Coordinates of C-alpha atoms in Angstrom, one line a residue:
M78 CA -67.1 -21.2 9.1
M79 CA -65.4 -17.9 8.5
N80 CA -67.4 -15.0 7.3
K81 CA -65.7 -13.2 4.5
I82 CA -65.7 -9.5 3.9
N83 CA -66.8 -8.9 0.3
I84 CA -65.5 -5.7 -1.1
P85 CA -66.9 -5.0 -4.6
D86 CA -64.8 -3.6 -7.4
N87 CA -65.0 0.2 -7.3
P88 CA -65.0 1.7 -10.8
E89 CA -63.7 5.0 -9.2
C90 CA -60.5 3.3 -8.0
K91 CA -58.1 4.8 -10.5
T92 CA -54.8 3.8 -8.7
C93 CA -53.2 0.5 -7.8
S94 CA -52.5 1.7 -4.3
L95 CA -56.2 2.2 -3.5
T96 CA -57.1 -1.2 -5.0
F97 CA -54.3 -2.7 -2.8
A98 CA -55.7 -1.0 0.2
Y99 CA -59.1 -2.7 -0.3
K100 CA -57.3 -6.1 -0.6
E101 CA -55.3 -5.3 2.5
I102 CA -58.4 -4.8 4.6
E103 CA -59.8 -8.1 3.5
L104 CA -56.5 -9.9 4.0
L105 CA -55.9 -8.5 7.5
Y106 CA -59.4 -9.6 8.5
E107 CA -58.9 -13.1 7.3
I108 CA -55.5 -13.4 9.0
A109 CA -56.9 -12.1 12.3
V110 CA -59.7 -14.7 12.2
T111 CA -57.1 -17.4 11.4
L112 CA -54.8 -16.4 14.2
A113 CA -57.7 -16.6 16.7
S114 CA -58.9 -20.0 15.5
T115 CA -56.2 -22.4 16.7
T116 CA -53.5 -22.8 19.4
E117 CA -51.0 -24.5 17.0
I118 CA -49.0 -21.4 16.5
E119 CA -46.6 -22.5 13.7
E120 CA -49.5 -24.0 11.6
T121 CA -51.5 -20.8 12.2
I122 CA -48.8 -18.5 11.1
E123 CA -48.2 -20.6 8.0
Q124 CA -51.9 -20.4 7.2
G125 CA -51.6 -16.6 7.4
M126 CA -48.7 -16.7 5.0
R127 CA -50.8 -18.7 2.5
L128 CA -53.4 -15.9 2.7
L129 CA -50.6 -13.4 2.0
K130 CA -49.7 -15.4 -1.1
R131 CA -53.3 -15.8 -2.3
H132 CA -54.0 -12.1 -2.0
G133 CA -51.0 -10.7 -3.8
Y134 CA -47.7 -11.4 -5.4
L135 CA -45.8 -12.6 -2.3
D136 CA -44.0 -16.0 -2.4
R137 CA -41.9 -18.0 0.0
C138 CA -42.9 -16.0 3.1
A139 CA -40.8 -16.7 6.1
L140 CA -40.9 -15.8 9.8
F141 CA -37.6 -15.6 11.7
I142 CA -37.2 -15.3 15.5
L143 CA -34.2 -14.0 17.3
N144 CA -32.6 -16.6 19.6
D145 CA -32.3 -15.9 23.4
D146 CA -28.9 -14.3 22.9
K147 CA -30.3 -11.9 20.3
T148 CA -27.5 -12.8 18.0
V149 CA -29.0 -15.3 15.5
L150 CA -32.3 -15.3 13.4
E151 CA -33.8 -18.8 13.4
L152 CA -36.6 -19.9 11.0
F153 CA -39.8 -20.4 12.9
A154 CA -42.4 -20.7 10.1
S155 CA -42.4 -20.6 6.3
I156 CA -44.2 -21.7 3.1
D157 CA -42.8 -22.9 -0.3
L158 CA -39.5 -24.0 1.2
T159 CA -38.0 -27.5 1.1
A160 CA -36.6 -29.2 4.2
Q161 CA -33.1 -28.5 3.1
Q162 CA -33.9 -24.8 2.4
R163 CA -35.4 -24.5 5.9
M164 CA -32.2 -25.9 7.4
M165 CA -30.1 -23.3 5.5
A166 CA -32.3 -20.4 6.7
V167 CA -30.2 -19.1 9.6
Y168 CA -28.9 -15.6 9.7
K169 CA -26.6 -13.8 12.1
L170 CA -27.6 -10.4 13.2
G171 CA -26.6 -8.0 10.3
E172 CA -26.0 -10.9 7.9
G173 CA -27.6 -10.5 4.5
A174 CA -30.9 -8.6 3.9
T175 CA -32.7 -10.6 6.6
G176 CA -30.0 -9.9 9.3
M177 CA -29.7 -6.3 8.3
A178 CA -33.5 -5.8 8.8
A179 CA -33.1 -7.2 12.4
K180 CA -30.0 -5.2 13.2
S181 CA -31.2 -1.8 11.8
A182 CA -34.8 -2.3 12.9
E183 CA -35.7 -1.0 9.5
P184 CA -37.3 -2.7 6.4
V185 CA -34.9 -3.8 3.7
V186 CA -36.1 -3.8 0.1
I187 CA -34.1 -5.5 -2.7
E188 CA -35.7 -4.7 -6.1
N189 CA -33.8 -7.4 -8.0
I190 CA -32.2 -10.3 -6.0
H191 CA -29.9 -11.3 -8.8
N192 CA -27.8 -8.2 -8.9
N193 CA -27.6 -7.2 -5.2
I194 CA -24.8 -8.4 -2.9
N195 CA -27.0 -8.2 0.2
Y196 CA -29.1 -11.1 -1.0
L197 CA -27.2 -14.2 0.1
N198 CA -29.5 -16.7 -1.6
K199 CA -29.2 -19.1 1.3
M200 CA -32.6 -20.6 0.5
G201 CA -32.1 -20.9 -3.2
S202 CA -33.3 -18.2 -5.7
I203 CA -36.2 -18.5 -8.0
S204 CA -35.3 -18.9 -11.7
T205 CA -36.4 -15.5 -12.9
N206 CA -34.8 -12.1 -13.1
S207 CA -37.8 -10.2 -12.0
V208 CA -37.9 -11.2 -8.4
S209 CA -37.7 -8.7 -5.5
Y210 CA -37.2 -9.4 -1.8
I211 CA -38.5 -7.6 1.3
A212 CA -37.5 -8.2 4.9
V213 CA -39.4 -6.3 7.6
P214 CA -38.4 -6.4 11.3
L215 CA -40.9 -7.5 14.0
I216 CA -40.8 -5.1 16.8
R217 CA -42.3 -5.6 20.3
D218 CA -42.0 -3.5 23.5
D219 CA -38.5 -4.8 24.2
G220 CA -37.2 -4.2 20.6
V221 CA -36.7 -6.4 17.6
V222 CA -37.8 -10.0 18.1
G223 CA -37.6 -11.3 14.6
V224 CA -38.1 -10.6 10.8
I225 CA -40.8 -11.5 8.3
S226 CA -39.7 -11.7 4.7
A227 CA -41.1 -12.6 1.3
N228 CA -40.2 -12.7 -2.4
I229 CA -42.2 -10.6 -4.9
G230 CA -42.6 -12.1 -8.3
G231 CA -43.4 -10.2 -11.5
G232 CA -47.0 -9.8 -12.6
G233 CA -48.3 -6.7 -11.1
P234 CA -47.3 -3.0 -10.6
L235 CA -47.3 -3.2 -6.8
D236 CA -45.9 -0.3 -4.7
F237 CA -43.1 -1.4 -2.4
D238 CA -44.3 1.1 0.3
D239 CA -47.7 -0.6 0.3
I240 CA -46.1 -4.1 0.7
V241 CA -43.8 -2.9 3.5
R242 CA -46.7 -1.4 5.3
M243 CA -48.8 -4.6 4.9
L244 CA -45.9 -6.9 6.0
T245 CA -45.3 -4.6 9.0
I246 CA -48.9 -5.0 10.1
V247 CA -49.1 -8.7 9.4
G248 CA -45.8 -9.2 11.1
S249 CA -47.0 -7.4 14.2
L250 CA -50.1 -9.7 14.3
F251 CA -47.8 -12.8 14.0
A252 CA -45.4 -11.5 16.7
G253 CA -48.2 -10.7 19.1
T254 CA -49.7 -14.2 18.6
L255 CA -46.3 -15.8 19.1
A256 CA -45.6 -13.7 22.3
T257 CA -49.0 -14.7 23.7
Q258 CA -48.4 -18.4 22.9
Q259 CA -44.9 -18.3 24.4
R260 CA -46.2 -16.6 27.6
F261 CA -49.0 -19.2 27.8
A262 CA -46.5 -22.1 27.4
K263 CA -44.2 -20.6 30.0
E264 CA -47.0 -20.2 32.5
K265 CA -48.2 -23.7 31.8
A266 CA -44.7 -25.1 32.3
E267 CA -44.4 -23.2 35.6
L268 CA -47.8 -24.5 36.8
T269 CA -46.8 -28.1 35.8
E270 CA -43.5 -27.7 37.7
L271 CA -45.3 -26.3 40.7
K272 CA -47.9 -29.0 40.7
T273 CA -45.1 -31.7 40.5
Y274 CA -43.2 -29.9 43.3
Y275 CA -46.2 -29.9 45.6
K276 CA -47.1 -33.5 44.7
D277 CA -43.6 -34.6 45.6
E278 CA -43.6 -32.5 48.7
L279 CA -46.9 -33.9 50.0
L280 CA -46.6 -37.5 48.8
G281 CA -42.9 -38.0 48.6
D282 CA -40.4 -36.9 51.3
H283 CA -43.1 -36.2 53.9
K284 CA -45.0 -39.5 54.0
F285 CA -45.2 -41.0 57.4
E286 CA -43.0 -44.0 56.4
N287 CA -40.3 -41.6 55.4
I288 CA -39.9 -40.2 58.9
I289 CA -36.7 -42.1 59.7
G290 CA -36.2 -43.6 63.1
K291 CA -36.0 -46.9 64.9
S292 CA -35.1 -45.6 68.4
T293 CA -37.5 -46.3 71.2
K294 CA -38.6 -42.7 71.4
M295 CA -39.4 -42.5 67.7
Q296 CA -41.3 -45.8 67.8
H297 CA -43.4 -44.4 70.6
I298 CA -44.2 -41.3 68.4
F299 CA -45.1 -43.4 65.4
S300 CA -47.5 -45.4 67.6
M301 CA -49.1 -42.2 68.9
L302 CA -49.4 -40.8 65.3
E303 CA -51.2 -43.9 64.1
T304 CA -53.7 -43.5 67.0
V305 CA -54.4 -39.7 67.0
A306 CA -53.9 -38.7 63.3
P307 CA -57.3 -40.1 62.1
S308 CA -59.1 -37.9 64.6
D309 CA -59.8 -34.2 64.3
A310 CA -58.1 -33.4 67.6
T311 CA -55.7 -30.4 67.8
I312 CA -52.1 -31.5 68.0
L313 CA -49.2 -29.5 69.5
V314 CA -45.8 -30.6 68.2
R315 CA -42.9 -29.5 70.4
G316 CA -39.2 -29.9 70.0
E317 CA -35.9 -28.1 69.3
T318 CA -35.3 -26.4 66.0
G319 CA -34.5 -28.9 63.3
T320 CA -36.1 -31.9 64.9
G321 CA -38.7 -32.4 62.1
K322 CA -41.8 -30.8 63.5
E323 CA -43.1 -30.0 60.0
L324 CA -42.6 -33.6 58.9
I325 CA -44.8 -34.8 61.8
A326 CA -47.5 -32.2 60.9
T327 CA -47.6 -33.4 57.3
A328 CA -47.7 -37.0 58.4
V329 CA -50.7 -36.2 60.6
H330 CA -52.5 -34.7 57.6
N331 CA -51.7 -37.6 55.3
L332 CA -52.9 -40.1 57.8
S333 CA -56.1 -38.3 58.6
R334 CA -59.6 -38.3 57.1
R335 CA -58.8 -34.9 55.7
K336 CA -55.9 -36.1 53.5
N337 CA -57.8 -35.3 50.3
G338 CA -58.5 -31.8 51.6
P339 CA -56.2 -28.7 51.6
Y340 CA -53.0 -28.7 53.7
I341 CA -52.0 -25.2 54.4
K342 CA -48.7 -24.2 56.2
L343 CA -47.7 -20.9 57.9
N344 CA -44.6 -20.0 59.9
C345 CA -45.9 -17.4 62.4
A346 CA -42.3 -16.2 63.1
A347 CA -41.6 -15.5 59.5
I348 CA -44.2 -12.8 59.1
S349 CA -44.4 -9.3 60.7
E350 CA -47.0 -8.8 63.4
T351 CA -48.9 -6.3 61.3
L352 CA -49.3 -8.8 58.4
L353 CA -49.8 -12.0 60.4
E354 CA -53.4 -11.2 61.3
S355 CA -54.3 -10.7 57.6
E356 CA -52.4 -13.9 56.7
L357 CA -54.3 -15.9 59.2
F358 CA -57.8 -14.5 58.9
G359 CA -57.8 -12.7 55.6
H360 CA -59.0 -9.1 54.9
E361 CA -61.8 -7.2 53.2
K362 CA -61.2 -4.8 50.4
G363 CA -60.1 -1.4 51.8
A364 CA -59.3 -2.8 55.2
F365 CA -55.9 -1.1 55.0
T366 CA -53.9 0.9 52.5
D367 CA -52.7 -2.0 50.3
A368 CA -55.9 -4.0 50.5
K369 CA -57.0 -3.6 46.9
E370 CA -59.3 -6.6 47.0
M371 CA -60.8 -9.2 49.4
R372 CA -58.3 -11.9 50.4
K373 CA -58.9 -15.1 52.1
G374 CA -56.6 -16.1 55.0
R375 CA -55.1 -19.4 55.9
F376 CA -57.9 -20.5 58.1
E377 CA -60.4 -20.0 55.3
L378 CA -58.1 -21.6 52.7
A379 CA -57.7 -24.7 54.9
D380 CA -61.4 -25.2 55.3
G381 CA -62.1 -29.0 55.1
G382 CA -58.4 -29.8 55.6
T383 CA -55.5 -29.2 57.9
L384 CA -53.7 -26.0 59.0
F385 CA -50.1 -26.2 60.3
L386 CA -49.0 -23.2 62.3
D387 CA -45.3 -23.3 63.1
E388 CA -43.7 -21.2 65.8
I389 CA -47.1 -20.7 67.5
G390 CA -45.4 -19.2 70.6
D391 CA -44.5 -16.1 68.6
I392 CA -48.1 -14.8 68.0
T393 CA -49.2 -11.6 69.9
P394 CA -51.7 -11.6 72.7
A395 CA -54.3 -9.9 70.4
L396 CA -54.0 -12.7 67.9
Q397 CA -54.1 -15.3 70.6
V398 CA -57.6 -14.1 71.4
K399 CA -58.8 -14.6 67.8
L400 CA -57.1 -17.9 67.6
L401 CA -58.8 -19.1 70.8
R402 CA -62.2 -18.1 69.3
I403 CA -61.6 -20.2 66.2
L404 CA -60.6 -23.2 68.2
Q405 CA -63.7 -22.9 70.3
E406 CA -66.3 -21.9 67.8
Q407 CA -64.7 -22.5 64.3
E408 CA -65.6 -18.9 63.2
F409 CA -63.9 -15.5 62.7
E410 CA -64.2 -12.2 60.8
R411 CA -61.7 -11.1 58.2
V412 CA -59.7 -8.0 59.0
G413 CA -61.8 -4.9 58.2
G414 CA -65.0 -7.0 58.0
T415 CA -68.1 -7.7 60.1
K416 CA -69.4 -10.8 58.4
T417 CA -68.7 -14.0 60.4
V418 CA -66.9 -16.7 58.4
K419 CA -67.3 -20.3 59.3
T420 CA -64.5 -22.8 58.8
N421 CA -63.9 -26.5 59.5
V422 CA -60.1 -26.8 60.1
R423 CA -58.0 -29.4 61.9
L424 CA -55.1 -27.4 63.6
V425 CA -51.6 -28.7 64.1
A426 CA -49.4 -26.3 65.9
A427 CA -45.7 -26.4 66.6
T428 CA -43.2 -24.5 68.8
N429 CA -39.7 -24.8 70.1
R430 CA -40.5 -22.5 73.1
N431 CA -41.5 -23.3 76.6
L432 CA -45.1 -22.4 76.6
E433 CA -45.6 -23.3 80.2
D434 CA -43.0 -20.6 81.2
M435 CA -44.7 -18.1 78.9
V436 CA -48.0 -18.8 80.5
K437 CA -46.5 -18.1 84.0
K438 CA -45.0 -14.9 82.7
G439 CA -48.3 -13.8 81.1
E440 CA -46.9 -14.0 77.6
F441 CA -49.2 -16.7 76.4
R442 CA -52.8 -17.3 77.3
E443 CA -53.4 -20.2 79.6
D444 CA -56.8 -21.1 78.0
L445 CA -55.2 -21.1 74.5
F446 CA -52.4 -23.3 75.7
Y447 CA -54.8 -25.9 76.9
R448 CA -56.8 -25.7 73.7
L449 CA -53.6 -26.3 71.7
N450 CA -52.2 -29.0 74.0
V451 CA -55.0 -31.5 73.5
I452 CA -52.5 -34.0 71.9
P453 CA -48.9 -33.1 72.8
I454 CA -46.2 -34.7 70.7
N455 CA -42.7 -34.1 72.0
L456 CA -39.9 -34.7 69.5
P457 CA -36.6 -35.7 71.0
P458 CA -33.4 -33.9 69.9
L459 CA -31.0 -36.0 67.7
R460 CA -28.5 -36.3 70.6
E461 CA -31.1 -38.5 72.4
R462 CA -31.6 -40.7 69.3
Y463 CA -28.1 -42.2 68.9
E464 CA -29.3 -45.3 67.1
D465 CA -31.1 -43.1 64.5
V466 CA -28.0 -41.0 63.5
K467 CA -26.5 -43.8 61.3
L468 CA -29.9 -44.3 59.6
L469 CA -30.2 -40.6 58.8
V470 CA -26.6 -40.3 57.6
E471 CA -27.1 -43.2 55.2
H472 CA -30.4 -41.8 54.0
Y473 CA -29.1 -38.4 53.2
L474 CA -25.9 -39.7 51.8
R475 CA -27.9 -41.8 49.3
K476 CA -30.3 -38.9 48.6
F477 CA -27.5 -36.4 47.7
M478 CA -25.3 -38.9 45.9
K479 CA -28.3 -39.5 43.6
E480 CA -29.0 -35.8 43.2
H481 CA -25.4 -34.9 42.4
R482 CA -24.4 -38.1 40.6
K483 CA -21.6 -39.1 42.9
Q484 CA -20.4 -42.3 44.5
M485 CA -18.9 -42.4 48.0
H486 CA -18.9 -44.0 51.4
F487 CA -17.8 -43.2 54.9
S488 CA -14.7 -44.8 56.5
K489 CA -15.3 -46.5 59.8
A490 CA -13.5 -43.7 61.6
A491 CA -15.4 -40.9 59.8
L492 CA -18.8 -42.6 60.6
E493 CA -17.8 -42.8 64.3
M494 CA -17.1 -39.1 64.3
L495 CA -20.6 -38.5 63.0
L496 CA -22.1 -40.8 65.6
D497 CA -20.3 -39.1 68.4
Y498 CA -21.1 -35.5 67.3
P499 CA -23.9 -33.9 69.5
W500 CA -25.8 -32.4 66.5
P501 CA -27.0 -29.1 68.2
G502 CA -28.9 -28.3 65.0
N503 CA -30.5 -31.7 64.9
I504 CA -31.7 -33.3 61.7
R505 CA -31.5 -30.1 59.7
E506 CA -27.9 -29.7 60.6
L507 CA -27.2 -33.3 59.6
Q508 CA -29.0 -32.9 56.3
N509 CA -27.0 -29.8 55.4
M510 CA -23.8 -31.4 56.4
M511 CA -24.5 -34.5 54.2
E512 CA -25.1 -32.3 51.2
R513 CA -22.0 -30.3 51.8
I514 CA -19.9 -33.5 52.2
V515 CA -21.3 -34.9 48.9
L516 CA -20.6 -31.6 47.1
I517 CA -17.1 -31.0 48.4
C518 CA -15.6 -34.5 48.8
P519 CA -14.3 -36.4 45.8
D520 CA -15.8 -39.8 44.9
G521 CA -14.6 -42.7 47.0
E522 CA -14.0 -43.1 50.7
I523 CA -14.8 -40.2 53.0
T524 CA -12.2 -40.0 55.8
P525 CA -12.2 -38.0 59.0
Q526 CA -10.0 -35.4 57.3
G527 CA -12.8 -34.9 54.7
L528 CA -15.1 -34.0 57.5

């Protein structure tokens, strides 16, 4: 229950302004408590407007918000207005007293609404001659965001300056609450979208059954995955760029006992040498210039789950030593730290490089190579999977037709061209080509000329 501030009548208050100031303090307190009490922003602001009405001579309070284009004021919350009046309450920037307040960023005061051309009477006037109207702009850091307005009926010798000041303060409270709610809603929507994206990523396109292939080589890989994925053995996935190494790594995680644990991915070639150590092992606060706080690395984040390191052949000899230690002992120290951190991670690594050659040249540690190569999975290039090309073409054609709402099919000659093409970029090249074809070609039959 809200505690109310009781301000006793002061016999020494000789002016209306001082009396109004006492009421203003009590009003602002009650509005602040109201705004903090609920997350239903429109209802909360309307409760605040009722408090305004109860404490003074203000009627038909309304809060207008500028649209995204900053050209139109749209009604967000109000009291004492019918549904039809609410529908009519839309003002262009500079239109009427309300629009003028937004455009000029200054309060607009109309002492008598019945003899002033700037009062457009969109919401229907009150049937009395002694009615005033005040519109006060709501200003945030980026400028005017809206307007708060109210009618002032007869019945008390109020000072317009007092009311403008009060509406300015109350409007700022309303605008701040609205901005906080909008920011919260935006962040919530972004988190929901991100959650949906990762759910789709992990449970949709990268399920084991969605790795497409009926060729003998792919059937052999599927059989091997079913055997080794449930274990905790380190897996080294090898193959040319675009052959689907990440899909295999994700399938390993989803088929393992760790499928409910974290699945962390990192492309070692995509990060500079100076940052890669921190990305892998984390760092302590003050470890280097920009280390403002302690940060966990990928090995720590993947504790209890699976870590996929792509382009493992690109890591430096110094990092190879630390990686070898983790594989042997499941422990490490963060950059700039001395405390040993334990981790329980299943590692899946991938590369398109010839690690045996790198070992011979002294570019890759031999002991690390053998630690990584416990279970080797060699992905064939697409040119060695002729019978899978048609399946992949049909799969990606359906996928992109659905995404782009188109209907098309390949002619026999066009399909033969795709089957005969060597696909040097492998599945990634095929996927990109299918999307380009769907986007560029008209609905209907795709001919060789369309390719």
